[in-house]
mmCIF file of C-alpha atoms in Angstrom:
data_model
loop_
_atom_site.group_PDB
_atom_site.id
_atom_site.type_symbol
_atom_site.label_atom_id
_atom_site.label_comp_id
_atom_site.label_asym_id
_atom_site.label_seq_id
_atom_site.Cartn_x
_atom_site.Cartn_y
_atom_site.Cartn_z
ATOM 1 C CA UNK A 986 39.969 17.025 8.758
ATOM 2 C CA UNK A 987 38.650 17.052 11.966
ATOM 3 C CA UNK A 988 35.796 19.150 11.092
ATOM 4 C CA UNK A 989 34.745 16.530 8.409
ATOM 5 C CA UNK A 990 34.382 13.863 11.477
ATOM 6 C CA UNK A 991 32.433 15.650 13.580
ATOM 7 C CA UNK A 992 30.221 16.555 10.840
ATOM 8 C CA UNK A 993 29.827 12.867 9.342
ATOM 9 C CA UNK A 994 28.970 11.812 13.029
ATOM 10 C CA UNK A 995 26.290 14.652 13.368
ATOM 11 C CA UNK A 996 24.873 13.067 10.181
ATOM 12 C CA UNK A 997 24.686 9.845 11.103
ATOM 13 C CA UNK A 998 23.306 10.816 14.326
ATOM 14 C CA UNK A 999 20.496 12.048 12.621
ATOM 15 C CA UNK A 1000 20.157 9.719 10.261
ATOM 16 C CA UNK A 1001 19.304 6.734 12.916
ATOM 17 C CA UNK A 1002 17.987 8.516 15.582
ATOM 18 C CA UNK A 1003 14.990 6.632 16.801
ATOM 19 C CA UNK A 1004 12.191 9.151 16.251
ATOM 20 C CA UNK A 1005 8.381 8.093 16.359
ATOM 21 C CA UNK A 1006 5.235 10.711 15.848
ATOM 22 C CA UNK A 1007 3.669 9.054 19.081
ATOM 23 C CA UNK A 1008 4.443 6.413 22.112
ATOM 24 C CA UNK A 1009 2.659 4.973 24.532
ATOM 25 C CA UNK A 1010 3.762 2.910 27.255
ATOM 26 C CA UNK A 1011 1.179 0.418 28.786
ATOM 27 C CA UNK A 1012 2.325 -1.556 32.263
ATOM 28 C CA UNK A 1013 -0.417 -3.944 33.348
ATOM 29 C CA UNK A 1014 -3.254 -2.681 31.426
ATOM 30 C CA UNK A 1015 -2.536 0.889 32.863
ATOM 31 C CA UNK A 1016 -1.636 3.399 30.401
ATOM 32 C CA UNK A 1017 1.883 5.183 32.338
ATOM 33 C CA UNK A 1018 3.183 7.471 29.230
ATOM 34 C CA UNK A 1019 2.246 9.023 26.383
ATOM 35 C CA UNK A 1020 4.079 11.172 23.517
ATOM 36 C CA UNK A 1021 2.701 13.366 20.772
ATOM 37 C CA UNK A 1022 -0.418 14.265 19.313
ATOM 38 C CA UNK A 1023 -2.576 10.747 19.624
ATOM 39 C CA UNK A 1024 -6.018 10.645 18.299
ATOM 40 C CA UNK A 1025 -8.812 10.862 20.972
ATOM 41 C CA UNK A 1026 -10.334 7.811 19.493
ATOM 42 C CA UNK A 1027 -6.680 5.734 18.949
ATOM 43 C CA UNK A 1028 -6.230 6.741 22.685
ATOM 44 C CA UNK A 1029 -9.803 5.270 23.867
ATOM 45 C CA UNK A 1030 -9.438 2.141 21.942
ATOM 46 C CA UNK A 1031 -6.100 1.746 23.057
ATOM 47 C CA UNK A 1032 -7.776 2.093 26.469
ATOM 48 C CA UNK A 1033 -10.261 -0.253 26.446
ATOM 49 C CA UNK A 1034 -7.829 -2.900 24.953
ATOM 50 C CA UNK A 1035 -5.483 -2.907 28.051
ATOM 51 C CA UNK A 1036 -8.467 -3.218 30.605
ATOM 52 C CA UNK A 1037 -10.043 -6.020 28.785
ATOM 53 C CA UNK A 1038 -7.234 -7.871 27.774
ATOM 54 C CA UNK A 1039 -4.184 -6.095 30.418
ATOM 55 C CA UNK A 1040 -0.878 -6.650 28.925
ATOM 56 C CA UNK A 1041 2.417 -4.502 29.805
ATOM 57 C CA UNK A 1042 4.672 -2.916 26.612
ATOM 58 C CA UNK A 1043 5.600 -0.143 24.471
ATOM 59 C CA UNK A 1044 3.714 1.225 21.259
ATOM 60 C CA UNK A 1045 5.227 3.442 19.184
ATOM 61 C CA UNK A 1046 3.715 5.085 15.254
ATOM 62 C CA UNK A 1047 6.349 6.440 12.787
ATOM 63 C CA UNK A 1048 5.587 8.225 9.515
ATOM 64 C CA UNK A 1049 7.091 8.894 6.428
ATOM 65 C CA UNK A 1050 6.114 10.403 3.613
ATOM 66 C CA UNK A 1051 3.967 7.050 2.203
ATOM 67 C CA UNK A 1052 2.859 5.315 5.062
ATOM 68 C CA UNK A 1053 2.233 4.941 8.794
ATOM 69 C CA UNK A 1054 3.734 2.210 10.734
ATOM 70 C CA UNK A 1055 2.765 0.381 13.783
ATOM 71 C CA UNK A 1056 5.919 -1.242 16.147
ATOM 72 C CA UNK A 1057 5.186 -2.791 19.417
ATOM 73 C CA UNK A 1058 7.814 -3.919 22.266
ATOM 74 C CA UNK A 1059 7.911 -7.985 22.214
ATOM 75 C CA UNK A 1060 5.913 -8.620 25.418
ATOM 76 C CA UNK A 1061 2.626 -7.414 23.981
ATOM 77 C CA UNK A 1062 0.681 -10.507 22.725
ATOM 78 C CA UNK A 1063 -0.232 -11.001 19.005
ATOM 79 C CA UNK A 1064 -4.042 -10.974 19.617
ATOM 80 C CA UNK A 1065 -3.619 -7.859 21.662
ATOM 81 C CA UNK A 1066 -1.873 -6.608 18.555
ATOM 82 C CA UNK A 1067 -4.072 -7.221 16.356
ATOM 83 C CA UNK A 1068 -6.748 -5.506 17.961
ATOM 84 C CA UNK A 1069 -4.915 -2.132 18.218
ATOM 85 C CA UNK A 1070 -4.067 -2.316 14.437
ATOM 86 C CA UNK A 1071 -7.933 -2.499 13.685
ATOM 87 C CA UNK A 1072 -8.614 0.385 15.741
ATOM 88 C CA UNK A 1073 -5.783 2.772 14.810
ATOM 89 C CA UNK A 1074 -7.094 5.459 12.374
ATOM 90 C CA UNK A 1075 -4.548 5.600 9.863
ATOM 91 C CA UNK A 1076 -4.902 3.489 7.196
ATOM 92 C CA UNK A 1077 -1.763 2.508 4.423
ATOM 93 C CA UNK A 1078 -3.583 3.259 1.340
ATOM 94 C CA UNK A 1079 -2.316 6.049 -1.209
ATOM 95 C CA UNK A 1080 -4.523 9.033 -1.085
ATOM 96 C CA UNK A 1081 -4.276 8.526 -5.237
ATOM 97 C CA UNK A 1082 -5.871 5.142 -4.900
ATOM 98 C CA UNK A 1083 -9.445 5.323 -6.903
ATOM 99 C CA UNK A 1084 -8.834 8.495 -8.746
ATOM 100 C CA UNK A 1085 -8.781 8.781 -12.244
ATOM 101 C CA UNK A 1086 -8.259 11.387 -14.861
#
């Protein structure tokens, strides 16, 4: 019995473990930490974004199977936003979109 507890807690464990593809941590326009593979080009716009406009806040990407997703921390304004959604390189489209048979 106890074996089934510790196994249904190892589940759900990994179940809702926060677990994004990349962060990046931004404090005052300065970027302070970064995580996993981020695009050279994601990472320059990113960049320039904070100098122009400095803001301090967390970015992270996850990815399923379907799509890539985009969650900033609350203190990162909603123009600022914006802006790093137009310059991140993944787009949500199905890679099925267009073709036909």
């Amino acid at each position: 019995m106890e074996y089934v507890i510790i196994l249904a807690v190892a589940v759900i464990f990994l179940v809702f473990k926060d677990r994004p593809v990349m962060t990046m941590k931004f404090k005052d326009g300065e970027l302070t930490h970064s995580k996993g593979e981020i695009p050279h080009g994601f990472l320059i716009g990113c960049k320039e974004i904070a100098h122009k406009q400095p803001f301090s806040g967390q970015i992270k990407v996850y990815k399923n199977r379907f799509t890539t997703k985009l969650t900033f921390s609350k203190t990162v304004p909603s123009k600022v936003k914006q802006r790093i959604h137009n310059v991140f390189p993944h787009t949500g489209t199905n890679k099925k979109q267009g073709r036909r048979a």
